[in-house]
Amino acid sequence: MMQNMDSNLSNAKNKFGNSRAVTDQNVLIVGGGHVGLSFALLLAHHGIASTLLEKMGYPTISPNDDSNRSHYLDSRNTALSRRTVQIYQEIGLWDELQSHACRIDAVQISEQGSFGRAQLNKDEEKVESFGQVMENAWLGRKLLLAAQQEPLIALIDHANVTAVAQQNDMVTLSFSYYGKEEHVQQLQASVLVACDGRDSTVRQLLNIGTTTYDYQQTAIVGVVETDKPHEHVAIERFSPAGPLAVLPLTDPDGDGNDEYQTGYRRSVVWVCPTGEETKYLEDDAHFLQTLQQAFGERAGTFVTAGRRGAYPLTRVLTDKQVDGRCVVMGNAAHTLHPVAGQGFNLCMRDAHVLAQMMSTQVLKGADIGDTQLLKRYEKARQTDQKRVIRFCDAVVHGFTHPNPAIKLARNVALVAFDKLPNIKPLIANYAMGLKS
């Protein structure tokens, strides 16, 4: 679907008047997943028009569609940090999202068969929650609806990007619709932002290299039910079979932030050595038994498992995130290990900073695609990105190393983290995305 940008821009100016600085400059976004849609909505919040191209076809949905969970044991989920929640609040979208979000009040960290354990509690840290867990299907549905209703966003799906060319004052993108490859079309804009995933087509067309690392692990992702309520507790558990995260989820037809909800659904991310995933995917009983052995009774009895997906884990870091008037963002810029749940939240902080910097340019009457501006964005995000990347890798390698001395050290570190003053607030703020 493609909307006419000139018409959209005129409608936006009529709608918003002087309430926000609507500009004639616009942005091309490639990749209409959660990051691409969120970035387009952030830009629109600042009065900046965008055209978003997605290679897949968008589903037909409307605001009146049934919002009940149709596959409540068959969905992927995302842990949204407090900072990510704040960003969605800023653009007025959180009220639409929160009914399918389940807050995290506490985080428990432990290793199977070891003495080290630690816990973060929202009351001790004086926060409303550490974040929220949301079904990807619901998040995507609401982001798409918001984008469809926003005059400053034009959506094009079934789009196959074929070339990128840069000029002094603009960037030109060539694409065709799938099935009509012979009919190449072109779009021009002040800046191009690639949010098209780990195997980014735009990144390859720009000849931007990457540094990759194969963890030789596969993430098994799904939803389970237990006979014990989750009580809004997230559990990070490290076992000989691999690291495991179990997060609280909403009831099938309840509000995840209702203090009276029962809460027996949990999102599971189980990381196993690549090659062992089949037995966890095909055999529900074996999967549930493995979870039970790893957890003991702290989560109750695992009674039901939904359909699961397997995702090979590879760290992909782009060699640079800015090339002329082009920016690489999201998983196209940094694909991380999911064990600490930081990947999407890091992408959202990137998107938020770039949208703000472009807004400042608009207010000054300056070029939003100016290479020096984009380079400043790249530099501004380095500290946060590097810290998160180091943290994720430290957790992965530190808790999977079999050396007894390293095992002892990490358990001592867990005890120290739990007992020493001033450490918890620092780590909690980083995990919530409040320190960048």
Coordinates of C-alpha atoms in Angstrom, one line a residue:
M1 CA 0.0 0.0 0.0
M2 CA 1.4 3.4 -0.9
Q3 CA -0.1 6.8 0.1
N4 CA 0.6 10.0 -1.8
M5 CA 3.2 11.9 0.1
D6 CA 2.3 15.3 -1.1
S7 CA -1.3 14.8 -0.1
N8 CA -0.2 13.3 3.3
L9 CA 2.1 16.2 4.0
S10 CA -0.7 18.8 3.2
N11 CA -3.1 16.9 5.4
A12 CA -0.6 16.8 8.2
K13 CA 0.0 20.5 8.1
N14 CA -3.8 21.1 8.1
K15 CA -4.2 18.7 11.0
F16 CA -1.4 19.9 13.2
G17 CA -1.1 23.6 12.3
N18 CA 1.8 25.0 14.3
S19 CA 1.6 22.4 17.1
R20 CA 4.6 20.6 15.6
A21 CA 7.2 21.6 13.0
V22 CA 6.0 19.8 9.9
T23 CA 8.8 19.9 7.3
D24 CA 8.9 19.3 3.6
Q25 CA 12.0 17.1 4.1
N26 CA 11.3 13.4 4.3
V27 CA 12.9 10.1 5.2
L28 CA 13.0 6.7 3.4
I29 CA 12.9 3.8 5.8
V30 CA 13.5 0.3 4.6
G31 CA 12.2 -2.5 6.9
G32 CA 8.7 -2.4 8.3
G33 CA 9.2 -4.4 11.4
H34 CA 8.9 -3.2 15.0
V35 CA 12.0 -0.9 14.8
G36 CA 11.1 0.6 11.4
L37 CA 7.5 1.3 12.3
S38 CA 8.5 2.7 15.7
F39 CA 11.1 5.0 14.0
A40 CA 8.5 6.2 11.5
L41 CA 6.1 7.0 14.3
L42 CA 8.8 8.9 16.2
L43 CA 9.6 11.0 13.2
A44 CA 5.9 11.7 12.7
H45 CA 5.7 12.8 16.3
H46 CA 8.3 15.5 15.4
G47 CA 6.5 16.5 12.1
I48 CA 8.9 14.6 9.8
A49 CA 7.4 12.7 6.9
S50 CA 8.6 9.2 6.0
T51 CA 8.0 6.5 3.4
L52 CA 8.4 3.0 4.8
L53 CA 9.1 0.1 2.5
E54 CA 8.6 -3.5 3.6
K55 CA 9.4 -6.6 1.6
M56 CA 6.7 -8.7 3.1
G57 CA 3.0 -8.0 2.7
Y58 CA 1.2 -6.2 5.6
P59 CA -2.0 -7.9 6.9
T60 CA -5.3 -6.2 6.5
I61 CA -6.4 -5.0 9.9
S62 CA -8.7 -2.3 11.4
P63 CA -9.1 -0.7 14.8
N64 CA -12.3 -2.7 15.3
D65 CA -10.6 -6.1 14.8
D66 CA -11.1 -8.6 17.7
S67 CA -8.2 -7.9 20.1
N68 CA -8.4 -11.2 21.9
R69 CA -5.4 -13.5 21.8
S70 CA -6.1 -16.0 19.1
H71 CA -3.1 -18.2 19.9
Y72 CA -2.2 -17.5 23.5
L73 CA 0.2 -20.4 23.6
D74 CA 1.8 -19.7 20.2
S75 CA 3.5 -16.4 20.2
R76 CA 6.9 -14.7 20.5
N77 CA 7.3 -12.0 23.1
T78 CA 9.5 -9.0 23.8
A79 CA 10.6 -7.6 27.1
L80 CA 10.3 -3.8 26.9
S81 CA 12.6 -1.8 29.2
R82 CA 11.3 1.1 31.2
R83 CA 13.0 3.5 28.8
T84 CA 11.2 1.8 25.8
V85 CA 7.9 2.2 27.6
Q86 CA 8.7 5.8 28.2
I87 CA 9.4 6.3 24.5
Y88 CA 6.0 4.8 23.5
Q89 CA 4.4 7.0 26.2
E90 CA 6.0 10.1 24.6
I91 CA 4.4 9.4 21.2
G92 CA 1.0 8.6 22.8
L93 CA 1.0 4.9 21.9
W94 CA 1.4 3.2 25.3
D95 CA -2.3 3.4 26.2
E96 CA -3.0 1.3 23.1
L97 CA -0.3 -1.2 24.0
Q98 CA -0.5 -1.7 27.7
S99 CA -3.6 -4.1 27.9
H100 CA -1.4 -6.8 26.4
A101 CA 1.7 -5.9 28.5
C102 CA 2.7 -7.7 31.7
R103 CA 4.9 -5.7 34.1
I104 CA 8.1 -7.2 35.7
D105 CA 8.1 -6.4 39.4
A106 CA 11.1 -8.6 40.3
V107 CA 14.0 -10.3 38.6
Q108 CA 15.6 -13.5 40.0
I109 CA 19.0 -14.7 38.8
S110 CA 20.6 -18.0 39.7
E111 CA 22.6 -21.0 38.4
Q112 CA 21.4 -24.6 38.7
G113 CA 23.4 -26.6 41.3
S114 CA 25.2 -23.5 42.6
F115 CA 25.0 -21.2 45.6
G116 CA 25.0 -17.9 43.7
R117 CA 21.7 -16.1 43.4
A118 CA 20.5 -12.6 43.3
Q119 CA 17.2 -10.7 43.1
L120 CA 16.0 -7.3 42.0
N121 CA 12.8 -6.0 43.5
K122 CA 10.9 -2.9 42.2
D123 CA 10.1 -1.7 45.8
E124 CA 13.8 -1.7 46.8
E125 CA 14.8 0.1 43.6
K126 CA 11.8 2.5 44.0
V127 CA 10.5 2.0 40.5
E128 CA 7.0 1.3 39.1
S129 CA 8.4 -1.8 37.4
F130 CA 11.6 -3.0 35.6
G131 CA 9.8 -3.2 32.3
Q132 CA 6.9 -4.9 30.5
V133 CA 6.6 -8.1 28.5
M134 CA 4.4 -8.0 25.4
E135 CA 3.4 -10.4 22.6
N136 CA 5.1 -9.5 19.4
A137 CA 1.9 -10.0 17.4
W138 CA 0.1 -7.4 19.5
L139 CA 2.9 -4.9 19.4
G140 CA 3.2 -5.2 15.6
R141 CA -0.5 -4.9 15.1
K142 CA -0.7 -1.7 17.1
L143 CA 2.4 -0.2 15.5
L144 CA 1.0 -0.9 12.0
L145 CA -2.4 0.5 12.9
A146 CA -0.8 3.7 14.2
A147 CA 1.3 4.0 11.1
Q148 CA -1.7 3.5 8.8
Q149 CA -3.6 6.3 10.6
E150 CA -0.7 8.7 10.5
P151 CA -0.8 11.2 7.6
L152 CA 3.0 11.7 7.7
I153 CA 3.7 8.0 7.0
A154 CA 3.4 6.3 3.6
L155 CA 3.5 2.5 3.6
I156 CA 4.7 0.4 0.7
D157 CA 4.8 -3.4 1.1
H158 CA 5.8 -6.2 -1.2
A159 CA 8.8 -3.9 -2.0
N160 CA 12.1 -5.4 -3.3
V161 CA 14.9 -2.9 -2.9
T162 CA 17.4 -3.1 -5.8
A163 CA 19.7 -0.1 -5.7
V164 CA 20.7 2.9 -3.6
A165 CA 22.3 6.0 -5.1
Q166 CA 23.5 9.1 -3.2
Q167 CA 23.6 12.7 -4.4
N168 CA 24.8 15.9 -2.7
D169 CA 21.4 16.8 -1.5
M170 CA 19.4 13.6 -1.6
V171 CA 19.4 9.8 -1.7
T172 CA 17.6 7.8 -4.4
L173 CA 16.2 4.3 -3.7
S174 CA 15.2 1.9 -6.5
F175 CA 12.7 -0.8 -5.9
S176 CA 10.2 -3.1 -7.6
Y177 CA 7.1 -4.9 -6.3
Y178 CA 7.5 -8.6 -5.9
G179 CA 6.2 -10.3 -9.0
K180 CA 6.8 -7.2 -11.1
E181 CA 10.6 -7.1 -11.0
E182 CA 10.8 -5.6 -14.5
H183 CA 9.0 -2.4 -13.4
V184 CA 11.6 -0.6 -11.3
Q185 CA 10.5 2.5 -9.4
Q186 CA 12.4 5.2 -7.7
L187 CA 11.9 7.3 -4.6
Q188 CA 14.0 10.2 -3.4
A189 CA 14.4 11.6 0.1
S190 CA 16.7 13.7 2.3
V191 CA 17.9 10.6 4.2
L192 CA 17.6 6.8 4.1
V193 CA 17.4 4.6 7.2
A194 CA 17.9 0.9 6.9
C195 CA 15.9 -1.1 9.5
D196 CA 15.8 -4.3 7.3
G197 CA 17.3 -6.8 9.7
R198 CA 20.4 -8.8 10.3
D199 CA 20.8 -9.6 6.6
S200 CA 20.1 -6.0 5.5
T201 CA 19.8 -5.6 1.8
V202 CA 20.5 -1.8 2.0
R203 CA 23.7 -2.4 4.1
Q204 CA 24.9 -4.8 1.4
L205 CA 24.0 -2.4 -1.4
L206 CA 26.0 0.3 0.4
N207 CA 29.0 -2.2 0.6
I208 CA 29.1 -1.8 4.4
G209 CA 30.9 -4.7 6.0
T210 CA 30.1 -6.6 9.2
T211 CA 31.9 -8.4 12.0
T212 CA 30.1 -11.6 12.9
Y213 CA 30.4 -14.2 15.6
D214 CA 28.6 -17.5 15.7
Y215 CA 27.7 -18.4 19.2
Q216 CA 27.0 -22.0 18.0
Q217 CA 23.8 -21.7 20.0
T218 CA 20.1 -21.8 19.1
A219 CA 17.3 -20.0 20.9
I220 CA 14.1 -22.0 21.5
V221 CA 11.3 -19.4 21.9
G222 CA 7.7 -20.1 23.0
V223 CA 5.1 -19.8 25.7
V224 CA 4.3 -22.2 28.5
E225 CA 1.8 -22.5 31.4
T226 CA 2.7 -23.4 35.0
D227 CA 0.4 -24.4 37.8
K228 CA 1.9 -21.6 40.0
P229 CA 1.2 -17.9 39.2
H230 CA 4.2 -15.9 38.0
E231 CA 3.5 -13.0 40.3
H232 CA 5.2 -10.7 37.9
V233 CA 8.6 -12.3 38.5
A234 CA 11.1 -12.7 35.6
I235 CA 13.6 -15.5 36.1
E236 CA 17.1 -15.8 34.6
R237 CA 18.4 -19.3 35.1
F238 CA 21.7 -20.8 34.0
S239 CA 21.9 -24.6 33.6
P240 CA 24.3 -27.1 32.0
A241 CA 21.8 -27.4 29.2
G242 CA 22.0 -23.7 28.5
P243 CA 20.8 -20.3 29.7
L244 CA 17.1 -19.8 30.2
A245 CA 14.8 -16.8 30.7
V246 CA 11.2 -17.2 31.8
L247 CA 9.1 -14.0 31.8
P248 CA 5.6 -13.2 33.0
L249 CA 2.8 -12.8 30.5
T250 CA -0.8 -11.6 30.5
D251 CA -3.7 -14.0 31.0
P252 CA -5.5 -15.0 27.8
D253 CA -8.1 -12.3 28.2
G254 CA -6.9 -10.2 31.1
D255 CA -4.8 -7.1 31.6
G256 CA -1.2 -7.9 32.5
N257 CA -1.0 -4.9 34.9
D258 CA -4.1 -5.9 36.8
E259 CA -2.9 -6.8 40.3
Y260 CA -5.7 -9.3 40.6
Q261 CA -4.8 -11.3 37.5
T262 CA -3.9 -15.0 38.0
G263 CA -0.9 -15.1 35.6
Y264 CA 0.0 -18.6 34.7
R265 CA 1.4 -17.9 31.2
R266 CA 5.1 -17.4 30.8
S267 CA 7.4 -16.6 27.9
V268 CA 10.4 -18.9 27.5
V269 CA 13.7 -18.3 25.8
W270 CA 15.8 -21.4 26.1
V271 CA 19.3 -21.4 24.6
C272 CA 20.8 -24.7 23.7
P273 CA 23.9 -25.8 21.6
T274 CA 23.1 -25.7 17.9
G275 CA 22.2 -29.2 16.8
E276 CA 20.2 -30.1 19.9
E277 CA 17.2 -27.9 19.1
T278 CA 15.1 -30.6 17.4
K279 CA 14.4 -32.6 20.5
Y280 CA 13.1 -29.5 22.3
L281 CA 11.0 -28.4 19.3
E282 CA 9.3 -31.7 18.6
D283 CA 8.8 -33.3 22.0
D284 CA 6.6 -31.3 24.4
A285 CA 7.2 -33.7 27.2
H286 CA 11.0 -33.6 26.9
F287 CA 10.9 -29.8 26.7
L288 CA 8.8 -29.4 29.8
Q289 CA 10.9 -32.0 31.7
T290 CA 14.1 -30.1 30.8
L291 CA 12.6 -26.9 32.0
Q292 CA 11.5 -28.6 35.2
Q293 CA 14.9 -30.0 35.9
A294 CA 16.5 -26.6 35.3
F295 CA 14.0 -24.7 37.5
G296 CA 13.1 -27.1 40.3
E297 CA 10.0 -25.9 42.0
R298 CA 10.6 -22.2 41.9
A299 CA 8.2 -21.7 39.0
G300 CA 5.8 -24.4 40.0
T301 CA 5.1 -27.3 37.6
F302 CA 5.4 -26.7 33.9
V303 CA 2.1 -28.2 32.6
T304 CA 1.7 -27.0 29.0
A305 CA 3.9 -25.9 26.1
G306 CA 2.8 -24.1 23.0
R307 CA 4.4 -24.3 19.5
R308 CA 8.0 -23.2 19.6
G309 CA 10.4 -21.6 17.1
A310 CA 14.2 -22.0 16.8
Y311 CA 16.5 -19.2 16.0
P312 CA 20.3 -19.6 15.4
L313 CA 22.2 -17.0 17.4
T314 CA 24.9 -14.9 15.7
R315 CA 26.2 -11.6 16.7
V316 CA 26.4 -9.2 13.7
L317 CA 27.9 -5.8 14.1
T318 CA 28.1 -3.4 11.2
D319 CA 31.5 -1.8 10.5
K320 CA 29.9 1.6 10.3
Q321 CA 26.3 2.9 10.9
V322 CA 26.5 6.0 8.7
D323 CA 27.4 6.3 5.0
G324 CA 26.7 9.7 3.5
R325 CA 23.0 10.3 3.8
C326 CA 22.3 6.7 4.8
V327 CA 21.9 5.3 8.4
V328 CA 22.0 1.6 9.4
M329 CA 19.7 1.0 12.4
G330 CA 18.2 -1.9 14.4
N331 CA 19.3 -5.4 13.8
A332 CA 20.9 -4.2 10.6
A333 CA 23.4 -2.3 12.8
H334 CA 23.7 -4.7 15.8
T335 CA 22.1 -8.2 16.2
L336 CA 22.8 -9.3 19.7
H337 CA 22.4 -12.5 21.9
P338 CA 18.9 -12.5 23.5
V339 CA 20.0 -13.7 26.9
A340 CA 19.8 -10.3 28.5
G341 CA 16.8 -9.1 26.6
Q342 CA 18.6 -5.9 25.5
G343 CA 18.5 -6.0 21.6
F344 CA 15.2 -4.4 20.8
N345 CA 15.5 -1.9 23.6
L346 CA 18.9 -0.7 22.4
C347 CA 17.4 -0.3 18.9
M348 CA 14.6 1.9 20.4
R349 CA 17.1 4.2 22.1
D350 CA 18.9 4.5 18.8
A351 CA 15.7 5.4 17.0
H352 CA 14.6 7.9 19.7
V353 CA 18.0 9.8 19.6
L354 CA 18.1 10.0 15.8
A355 CA 14.5 11.3 15.6
Q356 CA 15.2 13.9 18.2
M357 CA 18.4 15.1 16.4
M358 CA 16.5 15.3 13.1
S359 CA 13.8 17.3 14.9
T360 CA 16.4 19.8 16.2
Q361 CA 17.6 20.2 12.5
V362 CA 14.0 20.9 11.4
L363 CA 13.6 23.6 14.0
K364 CA 16.8 25.2 12.9
G365 CA 15.7 25.0 9.2
A366 CA 18.7 22.7 8.5
D367 CA 19.2 19.5 6.5
I368 CA 18.0 16.4 8.3
G369 CA 20.3 14.3 6.0
D370 CA 23.4 16.3 6.6
T371 CA 26.3 13.8 6.9
Q372 CA 27.9 15.6 9.8
L373 CA 24.6 15.4 11.8
L374 CA 24.3 11.7 11.1
K375 CA 28.0 11.2 12.1
R376 CA 27.2 12.9 15.4
Y377 CA 24.3 10.5 15.9
E378 CA 26.6 7.6 15.3
K379 CA 29.2 8.9 17.8
A380 CA 26.5 9.8 20.4
R381 CA 25.2 6.2 20.4
Q382 CA 28.6 4.4 20.7
T383 CA 28.9 4.4 24.5
D384 CA 25.5 2.8 25.0
Q385 CA 25.9 0.3 22.2
K386 CA 29.3 -0.8 23.2
R387 CA 28.3 -1.2 26.9
V388 CA 25.3 -3.3 26.0
I389 CA 27.3 -5.5 23.5
R390 CA 30.0 -6.1 26.2
F391 CA 27.4 -6.9 28.8
C392 CA 25.5 -9.4 26.6
D393 CA 28.7 -11.2 25.7
A394 CA 30.0 -11.3 29.3
V395 CA 26.7 -12.9 30.4
V396 CA 26.8 -15.5 27.6
H397 CA 30.5 -16.5 28.0
G398 CA 30.7 -16.0 31.7
F399 CA 27.7 -18.3 32.5
T400 CA 28.4 -21.0 29.9
H401 CA 32.1 -21.5 30.6
P402 CA 32.6 -24.9 32.2
N403 CA 35.9 -24.1 34.1
P404 CA 35.3 -24.7 37.9
A405 CA 37.3 -21.6 38.8
I406 CA 35.2 -19.4 36.5
K407 CA 32.0 -21.0 37.9
L408 CA 33.0 -20.2 41.4
A409 CA 33.9 -16.6 40.4
R410 CA 30.5 -16.0 38.8
N411 CA 28.6 -17.3 41.8
V412 CA 30.7 -15.2 44.2
A413 CA 29.9 -12.2 41.8
L414 CA 26.1 -13.0 42.0
V415 CA 26.3 -13.0 45.8
A416 CA 28.2 -9.8 45.8
F417 CA 25.7 -8.2 43.4
D418 CA 22.9 -9.3 45.8
K419 CA 24.5 -8.1 49.0
L420 CA 26.8 -5.1 48.3
P421 CA 25.1 -1.6 48.4
N422 CA 25.0 0.7 45.4
I423 CA 25.6 -2.1 42.8
K424 CA 21.9 -3.1 42.3
P425 CA 20.7 0.4 41.4
L426 CA 23.5 0.8 38.9
I427 CA 22.8 -2.5 37.1
A428 CA 19.0 -2.0 37.4
N429 CA 19.2 1.4 35.7
Y430 CA 21.3 0.0 32.9
A431 CA 18.9 -2.9 32.4
M432 CA 15.9 -0.5 32.3
G433 CA 17.7 1.6 29.7
L434 CA 17.8 4.6 31.9
K435 CA 21.5 5.1 31.7
S436 CA 22.8 5.7 28.1

